[in-house]
XYZ file of C-alpha atoms in Angstrom:
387
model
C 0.000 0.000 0.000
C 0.983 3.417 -0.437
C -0.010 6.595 1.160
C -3.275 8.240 0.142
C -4.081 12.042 0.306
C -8.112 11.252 0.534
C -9.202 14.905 0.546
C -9.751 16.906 -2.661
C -7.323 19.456 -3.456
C -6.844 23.096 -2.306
C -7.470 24.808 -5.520
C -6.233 28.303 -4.678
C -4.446 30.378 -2.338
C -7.337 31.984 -1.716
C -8.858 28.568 -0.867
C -5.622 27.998 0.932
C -6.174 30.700 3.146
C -9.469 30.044 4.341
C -8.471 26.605 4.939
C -5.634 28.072 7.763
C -7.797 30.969 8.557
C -6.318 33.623 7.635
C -6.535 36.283 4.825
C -4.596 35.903 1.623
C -2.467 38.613 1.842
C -1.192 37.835 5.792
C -1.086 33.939 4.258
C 1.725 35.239 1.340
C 3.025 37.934 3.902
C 3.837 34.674 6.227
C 4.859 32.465 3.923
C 7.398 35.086 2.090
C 9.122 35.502 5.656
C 8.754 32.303 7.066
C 12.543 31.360 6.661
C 13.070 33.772 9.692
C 10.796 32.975 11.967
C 12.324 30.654 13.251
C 14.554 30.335 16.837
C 17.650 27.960 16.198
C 19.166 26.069 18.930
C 21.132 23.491 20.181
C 20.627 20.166 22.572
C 23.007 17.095 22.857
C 22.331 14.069 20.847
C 21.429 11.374 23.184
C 24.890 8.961 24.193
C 26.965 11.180 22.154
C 29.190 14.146 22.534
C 27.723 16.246 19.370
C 24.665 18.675 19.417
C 21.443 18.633 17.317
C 20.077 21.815 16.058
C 16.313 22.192 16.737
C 14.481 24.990 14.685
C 11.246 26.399 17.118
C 9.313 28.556 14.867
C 7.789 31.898 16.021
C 4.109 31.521 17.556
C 2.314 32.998 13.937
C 3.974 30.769 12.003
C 3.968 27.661 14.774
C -0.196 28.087 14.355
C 0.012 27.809 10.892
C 1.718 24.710 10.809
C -0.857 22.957 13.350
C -3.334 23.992 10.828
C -1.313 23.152 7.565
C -1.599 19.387 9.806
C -5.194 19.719 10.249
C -6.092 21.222 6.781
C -3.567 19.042 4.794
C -2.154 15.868 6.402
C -5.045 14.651 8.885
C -6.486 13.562 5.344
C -3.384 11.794 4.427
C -3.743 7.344 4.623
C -0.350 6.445 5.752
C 0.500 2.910 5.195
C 1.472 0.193 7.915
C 5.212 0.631 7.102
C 5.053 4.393 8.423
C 5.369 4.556 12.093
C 6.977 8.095 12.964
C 4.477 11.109 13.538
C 1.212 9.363 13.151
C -1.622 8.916 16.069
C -1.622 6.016 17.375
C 2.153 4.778 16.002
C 5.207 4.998 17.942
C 8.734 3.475 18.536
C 7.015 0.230 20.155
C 4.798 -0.177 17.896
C 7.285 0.096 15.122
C 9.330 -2.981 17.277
C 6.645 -5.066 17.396
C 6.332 -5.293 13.230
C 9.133 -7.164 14.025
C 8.495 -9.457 16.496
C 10.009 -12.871 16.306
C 12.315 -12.366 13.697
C 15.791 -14.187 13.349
C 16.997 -11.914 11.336
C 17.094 -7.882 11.318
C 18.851 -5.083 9.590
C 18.405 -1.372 11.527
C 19.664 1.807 9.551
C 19.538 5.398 10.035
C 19.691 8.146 7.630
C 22.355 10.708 7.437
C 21.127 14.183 8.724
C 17.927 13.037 7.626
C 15.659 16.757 8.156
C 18.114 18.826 6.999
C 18.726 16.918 3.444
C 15.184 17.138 2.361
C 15.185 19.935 -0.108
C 12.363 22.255 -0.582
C 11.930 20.928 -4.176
C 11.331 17.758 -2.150
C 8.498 19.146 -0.344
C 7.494 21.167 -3.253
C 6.921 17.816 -5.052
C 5.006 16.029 -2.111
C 2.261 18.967 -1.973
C 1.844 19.414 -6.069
C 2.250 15.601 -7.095
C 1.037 13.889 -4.211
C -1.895 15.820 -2.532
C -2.267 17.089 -6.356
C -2.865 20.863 -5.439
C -1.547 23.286 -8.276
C 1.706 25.165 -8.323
C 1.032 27.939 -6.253
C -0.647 26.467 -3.625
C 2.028 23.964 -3.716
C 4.889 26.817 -3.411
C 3.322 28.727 -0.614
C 3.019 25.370 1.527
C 6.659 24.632 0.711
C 7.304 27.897 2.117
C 5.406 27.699 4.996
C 7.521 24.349 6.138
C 10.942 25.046 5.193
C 13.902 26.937 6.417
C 16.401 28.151 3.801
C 15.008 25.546 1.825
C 15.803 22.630 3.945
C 12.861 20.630 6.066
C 13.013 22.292 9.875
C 13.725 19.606 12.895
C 11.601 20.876 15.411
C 8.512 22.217 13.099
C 4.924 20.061 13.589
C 4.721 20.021 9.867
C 8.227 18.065 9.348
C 7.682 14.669 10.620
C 4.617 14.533 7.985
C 6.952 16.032 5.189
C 9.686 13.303 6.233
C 7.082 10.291 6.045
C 5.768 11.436 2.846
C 9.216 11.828 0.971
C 9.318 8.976 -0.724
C 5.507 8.588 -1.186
C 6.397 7.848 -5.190
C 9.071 4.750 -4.497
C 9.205 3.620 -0.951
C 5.665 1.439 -1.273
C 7.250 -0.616 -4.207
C 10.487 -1.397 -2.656
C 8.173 -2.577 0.450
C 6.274 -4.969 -2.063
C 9.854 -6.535 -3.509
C 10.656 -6.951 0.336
C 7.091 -8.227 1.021
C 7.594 -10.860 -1.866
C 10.443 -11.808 -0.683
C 9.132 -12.850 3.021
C 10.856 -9.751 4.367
C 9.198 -7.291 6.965
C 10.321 -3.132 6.392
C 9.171 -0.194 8.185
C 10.299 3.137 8.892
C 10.108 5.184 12.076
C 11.085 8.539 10.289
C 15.080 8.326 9.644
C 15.314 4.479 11.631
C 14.745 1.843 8.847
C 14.227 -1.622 9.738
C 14.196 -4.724 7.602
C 13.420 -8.086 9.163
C 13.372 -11.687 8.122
C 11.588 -14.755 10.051
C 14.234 -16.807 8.804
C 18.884 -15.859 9.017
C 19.885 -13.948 6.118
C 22.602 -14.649 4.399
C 25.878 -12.232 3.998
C 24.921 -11.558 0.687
C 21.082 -11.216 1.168
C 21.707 -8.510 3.312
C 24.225 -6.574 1.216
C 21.823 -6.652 -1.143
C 18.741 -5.590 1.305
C 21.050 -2.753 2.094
C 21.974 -1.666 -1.243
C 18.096 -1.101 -2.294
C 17.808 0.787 0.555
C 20.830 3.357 -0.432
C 19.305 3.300 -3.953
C 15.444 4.289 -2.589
C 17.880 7.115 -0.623
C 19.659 7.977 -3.156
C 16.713 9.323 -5.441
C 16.426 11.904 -2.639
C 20.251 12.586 -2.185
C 20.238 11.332 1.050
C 22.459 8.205 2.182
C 23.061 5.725 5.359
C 24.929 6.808 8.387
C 27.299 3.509 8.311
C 28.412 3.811 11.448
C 24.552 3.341 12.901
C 23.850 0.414 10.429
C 23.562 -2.847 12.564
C 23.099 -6.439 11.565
C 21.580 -9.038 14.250
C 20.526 -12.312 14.211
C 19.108 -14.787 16.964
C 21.538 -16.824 16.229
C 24.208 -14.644 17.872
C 23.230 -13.377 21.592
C 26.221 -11.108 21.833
C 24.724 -8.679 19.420
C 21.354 -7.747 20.606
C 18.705 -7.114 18.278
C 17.562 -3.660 18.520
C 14.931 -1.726 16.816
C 14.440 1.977 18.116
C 15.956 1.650 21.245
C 14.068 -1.669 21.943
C 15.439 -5.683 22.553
C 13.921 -7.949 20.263
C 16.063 -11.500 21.084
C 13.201 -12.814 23.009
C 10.482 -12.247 19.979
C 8.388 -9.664 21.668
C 10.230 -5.891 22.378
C 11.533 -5.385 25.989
C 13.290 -2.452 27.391
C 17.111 -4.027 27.746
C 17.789 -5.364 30.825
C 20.680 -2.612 31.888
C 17.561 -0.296 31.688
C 15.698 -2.177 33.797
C 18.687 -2.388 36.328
C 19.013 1.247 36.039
C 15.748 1.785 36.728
C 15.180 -0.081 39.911
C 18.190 1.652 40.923
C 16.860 4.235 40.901
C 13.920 3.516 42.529
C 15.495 2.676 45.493
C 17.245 6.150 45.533
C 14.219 7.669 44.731
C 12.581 6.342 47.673
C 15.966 7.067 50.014
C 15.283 10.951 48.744
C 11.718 10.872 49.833
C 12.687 10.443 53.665
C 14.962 13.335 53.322
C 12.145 15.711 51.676
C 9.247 15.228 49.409
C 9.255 18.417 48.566
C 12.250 19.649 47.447
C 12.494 20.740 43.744
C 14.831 18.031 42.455
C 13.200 15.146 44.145
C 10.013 16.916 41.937
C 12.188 16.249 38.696
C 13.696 13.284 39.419
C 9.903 11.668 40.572
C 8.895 13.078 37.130
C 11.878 11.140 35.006
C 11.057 7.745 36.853
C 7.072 8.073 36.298
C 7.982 8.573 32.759
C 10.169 5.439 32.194
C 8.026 3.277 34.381
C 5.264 4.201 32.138
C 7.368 3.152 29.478
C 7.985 -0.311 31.093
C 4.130 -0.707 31.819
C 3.620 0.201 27.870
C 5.312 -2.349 27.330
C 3.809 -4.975 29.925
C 7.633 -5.830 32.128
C 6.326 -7.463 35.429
C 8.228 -5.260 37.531
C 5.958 -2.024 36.035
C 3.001 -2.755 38.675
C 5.166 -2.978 41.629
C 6.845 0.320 40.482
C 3.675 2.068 39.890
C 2.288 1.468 43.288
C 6.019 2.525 45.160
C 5.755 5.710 43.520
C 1.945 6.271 44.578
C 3.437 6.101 48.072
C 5.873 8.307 47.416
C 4.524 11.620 45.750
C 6.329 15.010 45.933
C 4.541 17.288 48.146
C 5.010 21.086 48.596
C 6.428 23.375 51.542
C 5.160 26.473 53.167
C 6.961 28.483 50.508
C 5.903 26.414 47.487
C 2.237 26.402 48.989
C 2.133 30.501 49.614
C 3.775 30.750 45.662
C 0.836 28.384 44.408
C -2.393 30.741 46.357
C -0.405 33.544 44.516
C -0.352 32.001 41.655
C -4.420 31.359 42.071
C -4.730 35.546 43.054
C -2.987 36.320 39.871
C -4.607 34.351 37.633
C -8.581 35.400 39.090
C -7.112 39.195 39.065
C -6.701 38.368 35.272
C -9.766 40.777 33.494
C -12.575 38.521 31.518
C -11.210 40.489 28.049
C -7.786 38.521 28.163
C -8.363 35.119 29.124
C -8.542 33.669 25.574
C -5.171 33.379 24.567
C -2.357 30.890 24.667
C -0.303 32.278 26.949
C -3.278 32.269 29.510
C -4.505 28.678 28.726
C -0.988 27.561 29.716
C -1.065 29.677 32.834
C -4.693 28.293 33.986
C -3.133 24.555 33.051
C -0.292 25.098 35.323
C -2.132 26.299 38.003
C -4.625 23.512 38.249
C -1.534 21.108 38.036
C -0.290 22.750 41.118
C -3.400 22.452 43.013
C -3.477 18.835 42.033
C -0.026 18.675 44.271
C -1.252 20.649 46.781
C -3.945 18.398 47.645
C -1.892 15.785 49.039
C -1.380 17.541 52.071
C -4.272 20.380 51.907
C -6.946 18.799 50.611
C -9.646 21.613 51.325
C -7.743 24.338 50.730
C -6.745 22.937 47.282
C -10.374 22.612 46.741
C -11.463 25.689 47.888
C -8.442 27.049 45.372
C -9.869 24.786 42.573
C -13.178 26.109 42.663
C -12.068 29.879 42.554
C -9.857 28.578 39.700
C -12.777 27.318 37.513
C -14.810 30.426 37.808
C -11.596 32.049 35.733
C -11.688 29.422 32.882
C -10.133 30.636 29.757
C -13.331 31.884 27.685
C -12.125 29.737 24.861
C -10.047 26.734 24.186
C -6.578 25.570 22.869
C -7.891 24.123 19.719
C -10.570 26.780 18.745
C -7.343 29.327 19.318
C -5.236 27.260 16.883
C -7.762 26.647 14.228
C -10.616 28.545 14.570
């Protein structure tokens, strides 16, 4: 199968523009300038020294791009191979395509984002979703950066699944024919056999992958390709971050180690102070990776769950005085400007506050709460972003 735009086409910018809700001059006005709007910077690649650079655009252009999703690639049918970006697809669902496989091949493109062209995109928006040339041109400029697809914009992870949308589903069929399984989790390409591949099977596996690449001008980062079998427990089989040896995906054990550890320290902190900021932080990071565990249904997940329930951060006296002012603030805040962004987030924050206060002051959280709720935000987050 290949992916489907199921919608019919935006005919005209002017079409275009109602579609993002906007008029059509502030749509060409945006699109013109959209290469700037953007705030670069810089966070460390996980288990590695270098830096990747993450492009945040500006909050007009940031809207536009949730609605360029809405108006444009909710109507997109992405095949079962695609597994990056997409509701209700993720990393362990991408593992589990290859369950119980003997074989695998993982790969990861080179500086995937930032090698897709704009003629790329341009291509994906007037071929694909079939819309004419200037519709086509204006989208392009609404998701790229100096011509390049953005890491960090909503609109890229759609643009990166769709890049091949002319090629990719045949060289899936030839693999399908061939009893292999493929699927790609945005730049992390996996290929998968029930039965051992040969050396030279899997040079050639490899080699149609560099060629589907190559009609892009993008190529394999070598030193990330890895070949695993079953057959060979010293070199676990790993698909995004996941063990496969055992058929099923697992979190690797030295995770799980890690994890209980911990645990334990976590628990050690919480005699000294529940309330202090880090043990906050570090509660936060150990919810999050026991969730991950229970995702993926590890015994030890239950046992986890319930020590942390025990174990919740609490505020002090100061943190408990900052949160009332927090409430004062945010009721002081006149009728006229409670419907924008910045105030939804506010409101959010402080009811996630008075969720922590109630551990230790339950009816003063709830008194709190109910002043809260009479200052709702007089719209909400989605009707802000499209209207």
């Amino acid at each position: 199968m290949r992916p489907i735009y199921s919608a019919q086409p935006i005919g005209s910018t002017a079409a275009l523009a109602l579609a993002l809700g906007m008029s059509e001059s502030a749509l060409l006005a945006l699109a013109a300038s959209a290469s700037i709007r953007y705030s670069a910077f810089e966070i460390p690649k996980k288990n590695s020294d270098k830096v990747r650079t993450v492009c945040e655009p500006h909050h007009e252009l940031k809207v536009a791009q949730k609605r360029i999703n809405r108006a444009v690639f909710e109507h997109v049918v992405y095949p079962e191979y695609l597994q990056g970006g997409i509701a209700d697809r993720d990393y362990v669902r991408n593992a589990r395509i290859h369950a119980h496989s003997k074989s695998l091949i993982a790969l990861d493109v080179q500086n995937f984002y930032d090698n897709i062209q704009a003629p790329d995109v341009l291509k994906i928006f007037k071929f694909f979703c079939k819309f004419p040339e200037d519709v086509a041109r204006v989208l392009t400029q609404l998701t790229t950066r100096g011509g390049r697809v953005p890491q960090g914009a909503c609109t890229s992870s759609h643009i990166a699944n769709l890049v091949f949308f002319a090629t990719e589903h045949r060289v899936v069929r030839e693999f399908f024919q061939q009893g292999l399984r493929y699927s790609r989790l945005l730049d992390d390409i996996t290929v998968s056999s029930a039965k051992q591949l040969s050396q030279e099977r899997t040079s050639k596996i490899i080699h149609k992958v560099k060629l589907l690449l190559a009609e892009k001008h993008l190529r394999l980062k070598t030193s990330k390709t890895r070949v695993s079998s079953n057959s060979n427990p010293e070199v676990l089989m790993e698909v995004t971050g996941l063990w496969l040896n055992r058929g099923a995906p697992r979190a690797f054990r030295a995770e799980r180690h890690d994890i209980r550890a911990r645990m334990f320290k976590l628990e050690r902190m919480h005699e000294l102070s529940s309330h202090d900021l880090d043990y906050h932080a570090e509660h936060n990071r150990i919810s999050g990776r026991v969730a991950k565990i229970t995702y993926l249904g590890h015994f030890e997940a239950e046992n986890y769950r319930s020590r942390l329930q025990k174990i919740l951060p609490t505020y002090d006296g100061t943190e408990v005085a900052r949160t009332l002012k927090l409430v004062r603030l945010l009721c002081a805040t006149p009728a006229h400007q409670r419907d924008n962004l910045a105030y939804i987030d506010k409101y959010h924050h402080v009811l996630y506050r008075l969720g922590i206060l109630s551990r230790t002051h339950r009816r003063l959280a709830s008194k709190q709460r109910a002043l809260v709720m009479k200052c709702a935000p007089s719209t909400s987050r989605e009707e802000l972003l499209y209207g």
